[in-house]
């Protein structure tokens, strides 16, 4: 069913008829869609009619027991059971259910807005309470409910980015002589306004709210602590005390202390200038490079949008204020490294708060007040990095997604779980032409979601393709330009694998690390480079022996593929990167991730040699000096480090990808392991890469002198990668490997707190872990994967000892590259 509309955004009598019909059949998606459309047009007569219909005949429905509001029944841990019950029955039986609490906080006065509950309320009548609150009706989402309750109760209409989810509070209470049992999971939101909203601007819902007032944070805290009978009781010492703790901490942090904290974080990154030799490029190729760097910058714009819905506005806000003070400058620099307000090296802990965020104005958020321009609010972001990034609605959980996809056709389901689409809510949409019979969600292709950026990037790639003299680069650029608009990346990925050009380009949506909810959605990135012909010729050995490695992998033969295709390897000098390159810099990548292409054509690999050299010199060598026993320090060299990096990337192309489940159904490792896939795949590529090097040495294809050096280099590399944090896929994978090898005695901790490799035990330990990971992937066994990560992806005492030593001597964790070649290319040209 499609919600009809008018091209000019106005509603007519047809809308009212359809709204009434939707109410009669209980079509909640259509109601929500109409509801949030009409909020922007409150002054028209027709909209007021629709408002009245929804408000009086559906949302509250006080007059008809047959239309009593239903709630989703939850388990005691907050998961949906799939059942729903009427409101009265839920509170009678004490069922677990969900609600939203919305607090309005005025930053300039440090006051909270309270509402006085109407005398007719069935719980806590006549007492002062939360700014706005309400239950989440069956099938509804948290954020939609929060917005609607605020509008219904106070007449305040705010966009999604005004709402900051602080925490979830489990409330237990029994009132009304035991007849009202409340077991409620409350999603607690904070709306931060710059100044108090005039009280006369609010439109109070008489059946719910009798008055509103502002009260200082401290005064309200004292009233609750003293159990003042005028206020609804909450336990300050319990979970709800977080509300006060968060706000107080946010505004008590002084600038000097925060500046020192960010400076300390910045010191973990070593700035370095990466050079690349452009000799041998034609003038056409150099002109093409300029256009490619322009296109790459657009990948950065898209990536910022993909990570979090309010990220672009925060980016512009911080950049525009960087000149105001040294503190503002530090915030901007550290934000630029992380590309979000969450620190990559600190388990994605927020280093900024909503108090640091952009100020936005909504002039028509309430009824008009003379001389008042409207609500100025801080664009909010959650303390915890959203696991679904901006690929899914912020309040969507896994169950909602999975229930929705069950109602889709095969192609629709594949698109919903595919690399190149985002999931949005119908109830949040501005379009009237979205139909869905299976829920409030729908899918949008990347080509549509990011059309403004991709259209321009497509034009730039076509122009660059016309300039270059390389046939394979020309073919790749034109096919990728077409893919940006068609959303079909298959042909362009094949063209990328066949690239044989001095100018080496990787651009588009590839990695799925940001999607921590399912691991489905790809982020945009770009690597613009020039090929190192000499080094590329030297690494051909690995790609030529992939099939041999596959057939000898330490796992049962039934899981092995007979059709592994050799992965071309290109060694390049990086000129510029952008997009999904934040925090720690990548030294290599193996693409594409599309299982169809991996199965039919294999993968291709790119090694960033100048990045690897910088990391070895500035990070790995100092780690060796501090953490490795003196007798084994001389075994670590750049060739060992770089050779294992190559083998790591090769091993992404072998092992299980497309699999057969015990039921006989065909699937992929990515689909079965979901959010666990990235960490386990990184661990696989690492440990199987180590196994593969030993195999090639035993076959006489690599020198025996590499054996000891590769193991000791790997040990030092563990400490380097674990410092990325256990929330990051590479850090997780490395912790898993280190703890396994340490447990098996392959890594040894000495009394002087240095480490060494036990060469008698390392080979068996590497093979045993390779077997476990490969078999887990081959079976698509998510439970086994979770158990493996739970057991070994932990910060053990030996790891802590090593990291504390590195902290004391201040060894950098990673690098921040600068690209002087870009300035050289752009000299005299318009940027």
Coordinates of C-alpha atoms in Angstrom, one line a residue, residues 113-616:
X113 CA 12.6 20.7 32.0
X114 CA 10.1 18.8 34.1
X115 CA 6.4 18.1 33.3
X116 CA 3.7 17.7 35.9
X117 CA 1.8 14.6 35.3
X118 CA -2.0 15.0 34.8
X119 CA -4.2 14.1 37.7
X120 CA -6.0 11.5 35.6
X121 CA -2.8 9.4 35.0
X122 CA -2.9 5.8 36.2
X123 CA 0.6 6.1 37.8
X124 CA 2.1 9.0 39.8
X125 CA -0.7 11.4 39.1
X126 CA 0.0 15.1 39.8
X127 CA 3.8 14.6 40.4
X128 CA 6.7 16.3 38.6
X129 CA 8.5 13.9 36.2
X130 CA 10.6 13.5 33.1
X131 CA 10.3 16.2 30.3
X132 CA 8.4 13.6 28.2
X133 CA 7.9 9.9 28.4
X134 CA 5.8 7.2 26.9
X135 CA 5.6 3.5 26.0
X136 CA 6.9 2.1 22.8
X137 CA 3.9 0.6 21.0
X138 CA 4.1 -2.9 19.5
X139 CA 6.1 -2.7 16.2
X140 CA 7.3 0.8 16.8
X141 CA 10.9 2.0 17.2
X142 CA 12.5 3.8 20.1
X143 CA 13.5 7.0 18.3
X144 CA 10.2 7.4 16.4
X145 CA 8.4 7.0 19.8
X146 CA 10.6 9.5 21.5
X147 CA 9.9 12.1 18.8
X148 CA 6.2 11.4 18.8
X149 CA 5.9 11.6 22.6
X150 CA 7.7 14.9 22.7
X151 CA 5.4 16.3 20.0
X152 CA 2.2 14.9 21.6
X153 CA 2.8 15.9 25.1
X154 CA 4.7 19.2 24.7
X155 CA 4.0 20.3 21.1
X156 CA 7.7 20.2 20.4
X157 CA 8.9 18.8 17.1
X158 CA 12.6 18.0 16.7
X159 CA 14.6 16.0 14.2
X160 CA 16.5 12.8 14.9
X161 CA 19.8 14.4 15.5
X162 CA 18.5 16.3 18.5
X163 CA 18.1 13.1 20.5
X164 CA 21.1 11.6 22.3
X165 CA 20.6 8.1 23.7
X166 CA 22.4 8.1 27.1
X167 CA 21.6 4.6 28.4
X168 CA 18.9 2.0 28.9
X169 CA 17.4 1.8 32.4
X170 CA 15.5 -1.2 33.8
X171 CA 12.7 0.1 36.0
X172 CA 10.9 -2.1 38.5
X173 CA 7.9 -0.7 40.5
X174 CA 4.6 -1.8 41.9
X175 CA 1.9 0.9 42.6
X176 CA -1.9 1.3 43.0
X177 CA -2.1 -1.4 45.7
X178 CA -0.3 -4.0 43.6
X179 CA -2.5 -3.7 40.6
X180 CA 0.0 -1.7 38.4
X181 CA 3.3 -3.7 37.9
X182 CA 5.9 -1.9 35.9
X183 CA 8.8 -4.0 34.5
X184 CA 10.1 -1.5 32.0
X185 CA 13.2 -1.0 29.8
X186 CA 13.5 2.7 29.4
X187 CA 15.6 4.2 26.5
X188 CA 16.8 7.4 28.1
X189 CA 17.4 10.3 25.7
X190 CA 18.8 13.8 26.2
X191 CA 17.9 16.8 24.1
X192 CA 20.4 19.6 24.7
X193 CA 19.2 23.1 23.9
X194 CA 21.4 26.1 24.0
X195 CA 19.0 28.1 26.1
X196 CA 15.7 27.3 27.8
X197 CA 12.6 27.1 25.6
X198 CA 10.0 29.7 26.7
X199 CA 7.4 27.9 28.7
X200 CA 4.6 29.6 26.7
X201 CA 6.0 28.0 23.5
X202 CA 4.9 24.5 24.6
X203 CA 1.5 23.1 23.8
X204 CA 0.5 20.8 26.6
X205 CA -1.6 17.7 26.1
X206 CA -4.2 18.0 28.8
X207 CA -4.8 14.3 29.3
X208 CA -1.1 13.8 30.0
X209 CA 0.5 17.0 31.2
X210 CA -0.8 19.8 33.5
X211 CA 2.3 22.0 33.7
X212 CA 6.0 22.4 32.9
X213 CA 8.9 24.1 34.6
X214 CA 12.6 24.4 34.5
X215 CA 14.7 23.3 37.5
X216 CA 18.5 23.3 38.1
X217 CA 20.2 20.0 37.7
X218 CA 21.5 20.2 41.3
X219 CA 18.1 21.2 42.8
X220 CA 16.3 18.3 41.0
X221 CA 19.0 15.9 42.1
X222 CA 18.5 17.0 45.7
X223 CA 14.8 16.6 45.5
X224 CA 15.1 13.1 44.2
X225 CA 17.7 12.2 46.8
X226 CA 15.5 13.5 49.6
X227 CA 12.5 11.6 48.2
X228 CA 10.5 14.9 47.9
X229 CA 6.8 13.7 47.6
X230 CA 6.2 16.3 44.8
X231 CA 8.4 14.3 42.4
X232 CA 8.2 10.9 40.9
X233 CA 10.8 8.8 42.8
X234 CA 14.0 7.5 41.1
X235 CA 17.0 5.9 42.8
X236 CA 20.0 8.3 42.4
X237 CA 22.3 5.5 43.6
X238 CA 20.9 3.1 41.0
X239 CA 21.0 3.1 37.2
X240 CA 19.2 6.3 36.9
X241 CA 21.9 8.2 38.6
X242 CA 23.8 8.0 35.4
X243 CA 21.8 10.9 34.0
X244 CA 23.3 13.3 36.6
X245 CA 26.7 11.8 36.4
X246 CA 26.9 12.2 32.6
X247 CA 25.7 15.8 32.5
X248 CA 27.8 16.9 35.5
X249 CA 31.0 15.3 34.1
X250 CA 30.3 16.8 30.7
X251 CA 30.3 20.4 32.0
X252 CA 32.9 20.1 34.8
X253 CA 35.8 19.0 32.6
X254 CA 38.0 22.1 32.3
X255 CA 39.6 23.1 29.0
X256 CA 43.2 22.6 30.3
X257 CA 42.6 19.0 31.4
X258 CA 40.8 18.1 28.2
X259 CA 43.5 19.8 26.1
X260 CA 46.2 17.7 27.8
X261 CA 44.2 14.5 27.3
X262 CA 43.8 15.1 23.6
X263 CA 47.5 16.1 23.3
X264 CA 48.4 12.7 24.9
X265 CA 46.1 10.9 22.4
X266 CA 47.7 12.8 19.5
X267 CA 51.2 11.8 20.6
X268 CA 50.4 8.2 19.8
X269 CA 50.5 9.0 16.1
X270 CA 53.8 9.8 14.4
X271 CA 53.5 12.3 11.5
X272 CA 55.4 11.3 8.4
X273 CA 55.8 12.6 4.9
X274 CA 55.2 9.8 2.3
X275 CA 57.0 10.4 -0.9
X276 CA 56.3 8.6 -4.2
X277 CA 58.3 8.7 -7.5
X278 CA 56.3 10.1 -10.4
X279 CA 59.1 9.6 -12.9
X280 CA 57.8 7.6 -15.9
X281 CA 54.3 9.0 -15.8
X282 CA 53.0 10.6 -18.9
X283 CA 51.6 14.1 -18.7
X284 CA 48.1 12.6 -19.3
X285 CA 48.6 10.3 -16.3
X286 CA 49.6 13.2 -14.2
X287 CA 46.5 15.2 -15.3
X288 CA 44.4 12.1 -14.5
X289 CA 46.0 11.9 -11.0
X290 CA 44.7 15.3 -10.2
X291 CA 41.2 14.4 -11.2
X292 CA 41.5 11.1 -9.2
X293 CA 42.5 12.9 -6.1
X294 CA 39.4 15.2 -6.5
X295 CA 37.2 12.0 -6.7
X296 CA 39.0 10.5 -3.7
X297 CA 38.1 13.5 -1.6
X298 CA 34.4 12.7 -2.4
X299 CA 34.9 9.2 -1.0
X300 CA 35.9 11.0 2.3
X301 CA 32.6 13.0 2.2
X302 CA 30.6 9.8 1.7
X303 CA 32.5 7.9 4.4
X304 CA 31.9 10.6 7.0
X305 CA 28.2 10.3 6.2
X306 CA 28.3 6.5 6.4
X307 CA 29.8 6.3 9.9
X308 CA 27.1 8.3 11.7
X309 CA 24.2 10.4 10.6
X310 CA 25.3 13.7 12.2
X311 CA 29.0 13.2 11.4
X312 CA 29.1 15.7 8.4
X313 CA 27.7 18.5 10.5
X314 CA 30.1 17.9 13.3
X315 CA 32.9 17.8 10.8
X316 CA 32.0 21.2 9.4
X317 CA 31.4 22.6 12.9
X318 CA 34.8 21.6 14.3
X319 CA 36.7 22.6 11.1
X320 CA 35.0 26.1 11.2
X321 CA 36.0 26.6 14.8
X322 CA 39.6 25.2 14.6
X323 CA 41.1 28.8 14.6
X324 CA 39.2 30.0 17.7
X325 CA 41.5 28.5 20.3
X326 CA 44.3 26.0 20.8
X327 CA 41.7 23.6 22.3
X328 CA 39.4 23.9 19.3
X329 CA 42.4 23.2 17.1
X330 CA 43.3 20.1 19.0
X331 CA 39.8 18.8 18.8
X332 CA 39.8 19.3 15.0
X333 CA 43.2 17.6 14.5
X334 CA 42.2 14.5 16.5
X335 CA 38.8 14.4 14.9
X336 CA 40.5 14.5 11.5
X337 CA 42.5 11.4 12.4
X338 CA 39.5 9.4 13.7
X339 CA 37.0 10.9 11.3
X340 CA 34.4 10.5 14.1
X341 CA 34.1 11.7 17.8
X342 CA 35.1 8.2 18.9
X343 CA 38.8 7.4 19.4
X344 CA 39.9 4.4 17.4
X345 CA 42.8 3.5 19.8
X346 CA 40.6 3.7 22.9
X347 CA 38.0 1.0 22.2
X348 CA 35.9 3.7 20.4
X349 CA 35.5 5.8 23.6
X350 CA 34.1 9.2 22.8
X351 CA 36.7 12.0 23.1
X352 CA 34.0 14.6 22.4
X353 CA 30.5 15.1 23.8
X354 CA 27.3 16.6 22.5
X355 CA 28.5 19.8 24.4
X356 CA 31.2 20.1 21.7
X357 CA 28.8 19.6 18.9
X358 CA 27.2 21.8 16.2
X359 CA 24.4 24.2 17.1
X360 CA 21.3 23.9 14.9
X361 CA 18.2 26.0 14.7
X362 CA 14.6 24.7 14.2
X363 CA 12.5 27.8 13.8
X364 CA 9.1 26.0 13.7
X365 CA 9.7 23.4 16.5
X366 CA 6.9 24.9 18.6
X367 CA 4.1 27.3 18.2
X368 CA 5.4 30.8 17.3
X369 CA 6.4 33.2 20.1
X370 CA 6.9 36.9 19.4
X371 CA 10.6 37.8 19.4
X372 CA 11.8 34.2 19.7
X373 CA 13.6 32.7 16.7
X374 CA 13.0 29.1 17.7
X375 CA 14.8 26.2 19.3
X376 CA 18.6 26.1 19.1
X377 CA 19.9 22.6 20.0
X378 CA 23.2 20.7 20.0
X379 CA 23.4 18.0 17.3
X380 CA 23.6 15.0 19.5
X381 CA 25.7 11.9 19.3
X382 CA 25.7 8.8 21.5
X383 CA 28.4 8.1 24.0
X384 CA 28.7 4.6 22.4
X385 CA 29.6 4.4 18.7
X386 CA 26.5 3.0 16.9
X387 CA 27.2 -0.6 15.9
X388 CA 25.1 -0.2 12.8
X389 CA 26.9 3.1 11.9
X390 CA 24.6 5.0 9.5
X391 CA 23.7 2.0 7.5
X392 CA 20.6 1.3 9.5
X393 CA 18.1 3.3 11.6
X394 CA 19.9 4.1 14.9
X395 CA 17.2 2.4 17.0
X396 CA 16.9 -0.7 14.8
X397 CA 17.9 -4.0 16.4
X398 CA 18.8 -7.3 14.8
X399 CA 15.4 -8.9 15.5
X400 CA 13.6 -6.1 13.7
X401 CA 15.8 -6.4 10.7
X402 CA 15.6 -10.2 10.6
X403 CA 11.8 -10.2 10.9
X404 CA 11.6 -7.6 8.1
X405 CA 13.8 -9.6 5.7
X406 CA 11.7 -12.7 6.3
X407 CA 8.8 -11.0 4.5
X408 CA 11.0 -10.0 1.5
X409 CA 11.4 -11.8 -1.8
X410 CA 14.7 -13.5 -2.6
X411 CA 16.1 -10.5 -4.6
X412 CA 14.8 -8.0 -2.0
X413 CA 16.4 -10.0 0.8
X414 CA 19.7 -10.2 -1.0
X415 CA 19.6 -6.5 -1.6
X416 CA 18.8 -5.7 2.1
X417 CA 21.8 -7.8 3.3
X418 CA 24.0 -6.7 0.4
X419 CA 27.1 -4.5 0.3
X420 CA 25.7 -1.5 -1.5
X421 CA 22.4 -0.4 0.2
X422 CA 21.3 1.4 3.4
X423 CA 18.3 0.6 5.4
X424 CA 15.9 3.4 6.4
X425 CA 12.5 3.8 8.1
X426 CA 9.4 4.6 6.2
X427 CA 8.2 6.6 9.2
X428 CA 11.3 8.8 8.9
X429 CA 11.0 9.3 5.1
X430 CA 9.9 12.5 3.4
X431 CA 8.7 10.6 0.4
X432 CA 5.0 9.5 0.0
X433 CA 5.8 6.8 -2.5
X434 CA 7.4 4.1 -0.4
X435 CA 5.4 0.9 0.0
X436 CA 6.1 -1.9 2.4
X437 CA 3.9 -4.8 3.5
X438 CA 6.4 -6.2 6.0
X439 CA 7.4 -3.5 8.4
X440 CA 8.7 0.0 8.8
X441 CA 12.0 -0.6 7.0
X442 CA 13.0 -0.2 3.4
X443 CA 16.2 -0.4 1.4
X444 CA 17.9 2.4 -0.6
X445 CA 20.8 1.7 -3.1
X446 CA 24.1 3.6 -2.6
X447 CA 23.7 5.2 -6.0
X448 CA 20.6 7.0 -4.7
X449 CA 21.6 7.6 -1.1
X450 CA 24.9 9.2 -2.1
X451 CA 23.9 10.4 -5.5
X452 CA 25.2 14.0 -5.1
X453 CA 28.7 12.8 -4.4
X454 CA 28.7 9.8 -6.8
X455 CA 27.4 11.8 -9.8
X456 CA 30.3 14.2 -9.5
X457 CA 32.8 11.4 -8.8
X458 CA 31.6 9.6 -11.8
X459 CA 32.2 12.6 -14.0
X460 CA 35.7 12.9 -12.7
X461 CA 36.5 9.3 -13.3
X462 CA 35.3 9.5 -16.8
X463 CA 37.5 12.5 -17.5
X464 CA 40.5 10.8 -15.9
X465 CA 39.8 7.7 -18.0
X466 CA 39.8 9.8 -21.2
X467 CA 43.2 11.3 -20.2
X468 CA 45.2 8.2 -19.3
X469 CA 47.1 6.2 -21.9
X470 CA 46.8 2.9 -20.1
X471 CA 44.1 0.7 -21.6
X472 CA 43.5 -1.3 -18.4
X473 CA 43.3 1.9 -16.3
X474 CA 41.0 3.5 -18.9
X475 CA 38.7 0.5 -18.7
X476 CA 38.7 0.4 -14.9
X477 CA 37.9 4.1 -14.5
X478 CA 35.0 4.1 -17.0
X479 CA 33.5 1.0 -15.5
X480 CA 33.8 2.3 -11.9
X481 CA 32.3 5.6 -13.0
X482 CA 29.3 3.7 -14.4
X483 CA 29.1 1.5 -11.3
X484 CA 28.7 4.7 -9.1
X485 CA 25.5 5.4 -10.9
X486 CA 24.1 1.9 -11.5
X487 CA 25.0 0.4 -8.1
X488 CA 26.4 -2.7 -9.9
X489 CA 30.0 -3.0 -9.0
X490 CA 30.7 -6.5 -10.5
X491 CA 32.3 -5.4 -13.8
X492 CA 34.3 -2.6 -12.2
X493 CA 35.7 -5.0 -9.6
X494 CA 36.8 -7.4 -12.4
X495 CA 38.4 -4.5 -14.2
X496 CA 40.2 -3.5 -11.0
X497 CA 41.6 -7.0 -10.6
X498 CA 43.0 -6.8 -14.2
X499 CA 44.5 -3.4 -13.7
X500 CA 48.0 -3.2 -15.2
X501 CA 49.0 0.4 -15.1
X502 CA 51.7 2.6 -13.6
X503 CA 49.0 4.6 -12.0
X504 CA 47.2 2.3 -9.5
X505 CA 43.8 3.2 -8.3
X506 CA 41.4 1.7 -5.8
X507 CA 38.2 3.6 -5.3
X508 CA 34.7 2.7 -4.2
X509 CA 32.8 0.8 -1.5
X510 CA 34.8 -2.2 -0.2
X511 CA 35.4 -3.0 3.5
X512 CA 32.6 -3.8 5.9
X513 CA 34.3 -3.2 9.3
X514 CA 32.1 -0.2 10.2
X515 CA 29.0 -2.4 10.1
X516 CA 29.4 -4.0 13.5
X517 CA 25.8 -5.0 13.6
X518 CA 25.9 -7.5 10.7
X519 CA 29.1 -6.9 8.8
X520 CA 27.1 -6.5 5.6
X521 CA 27.6 -2.9 4.4
X522 CA 30.6 -1.6 2.5
X523 CA 32.3 1.8 3.2
X524 CA 33.8 4.0 0.5
X525 CA 37.5 4.5 0.3
X526 CA 40.3 5.5 -2.1
X527 CA 43.9 4.7 -2.5
X528 CA 45.7 6.6 -5.3
X529 CA 49.2 5.3 -5.9
X530 CA 52.0 4.6 -8.4
X531 CA 53.2 1.0 -9.0
X532 CA 56.6 -0.1 -7.8
X533 CA 57.5 -2.4 -10.8
X534 CA 60.6 -3.9 -9.3
X535 CA 58.9 -4.9 -6.0
X536 CA 55.8 -6.2 -7.9
X537 CA 58.0 -8.6 -9.9
X538 CA 59.6 -9.9 -6.7
X539 CA 56.3 -11.0 -5.1
X540 CA 54.8 -13.0 -8.0
X541 CA 55.7 -16.2 -6.2
X542 CA 52.8 -15.9 -3.7
X543 CA 50.0 -15.5 -6.2
X544 CA 51.3 -18.4 -8.3
X545 CA 51.1 -20.8 -5.4
X546 CA 47.6 -20.1 -3.9
X547 CA 46.1 -23.3 -5.2
X548 CA 48.9 -25.4 -3.7
X549 CA 48.4 -23.6 -0.4
X550 CA 44.7 -24.2 -0.5
X551 CA 45.1 -27.9 -1.1
X552 CA 47.5 -28.2 1.9
X553 CA 45.6 -26.0 4.4
X554 CA 45.3 -27.6 7.9
X555 CA 41.6 -28.4 7.6
X556 CA 39.5 -31.4 6.4
X557 CA 39.7 -31.9 2.6
X558 CA 35.9 -31.7 2.3
X559 CA 36.1 -27.9 3.0
X560 CA 38.9 -27.2 0.5
X561 CA 38.3 -25.6 -2.9
X562 CA 39.7 -27.0 -6.1
X563 CA 39.2 -23.7 -8.0
X564 CA 41.3 -21.1 -6.2
X565 CA 42.6 -18.5 -8.6
X566 CA 46.0 -16.9 -8.3
X567 CA 45.8 -13.5 -6.8
X568 CA 47.7 -10.8 -8.7
X569 CA 49.9 -8.8 -6.4
X570 CA 50.7 -5.1 -7.0
X571 CA 53.3 -3.3 -4.8
X572 CA 52.7 0.5 -4.9
X573 CA 53.9 3.7 -3.4
X574 CA 50.9 5.6 -1.9
X575 CA 50.2 9.1 -3.2
X576 CA 46.9 9.8 -1.4
X577 CA 44.2 8.0 0.5
X578 CA 40.8 8.9 1.8
X579 CA 37.5 7.5 3.0
X580 CA 37.6 4.5 5.2
X581 CA 41.2 5.2 6.3
X582 CA 40.9 6.4 9.9
X583 CA 43.1 5.9 13.0
X584 CA 45.6 3.2 12.1
X585 CA 46.7 3.2 8.5
X586 CA 46.4 0.1 6.4
X587 CA 49.6 -1.4 4.9
X588 CA 47.9 -3.7 2.4
X589 CA 44.5 -4.8 1.2
X590 CA 43.0 -7.8 -0.6
X591 CA 39.9 -7.2 -2.7
X592 CA 37.2 -7.5 -3.7
X593 CA 35.1 -8.9 -0.9
X594 CA 32.2 -9.9 -3.2
X595 CA 32.0 -13.7 -2.7
X596 CA 30.8 -14.2 -6.3
X597 CA 34.0 -12.7 -7.6
X598 CA 36.2 -14.4 -5.1
X599 CA 34.7 -17.8 -6.2
X600 CA 34.9 -17.2 -9.9
X601 CA 37.9 -14.9 -10.2
X602 CA 39.8 -14.9 -6.9
X603 CA 41.1 -11.7 -5.5
X604 CA 43.8 -9.1 -6.1
X605 CA 46.2 -7.6 -3.7
X606 CA 47.8 -4.2 -3.2
X607 CA 50.8 -3.6 -0.9
X608 CA 51.5 -0.1 0.2
X609 CA 55.3 -0.3 0.5
X610 CA 56.1 3.2 1.6
X611 CA 53.5 2.9 4.4
X612 CA 55.0 -0.4 5.5
X613 CA 58.5 1.1 5.6
X614 CA 57.3 4.0 7.7
X615 CA 55.6 1.7 10.2
X616 CA 58.5 -0.6 10.5

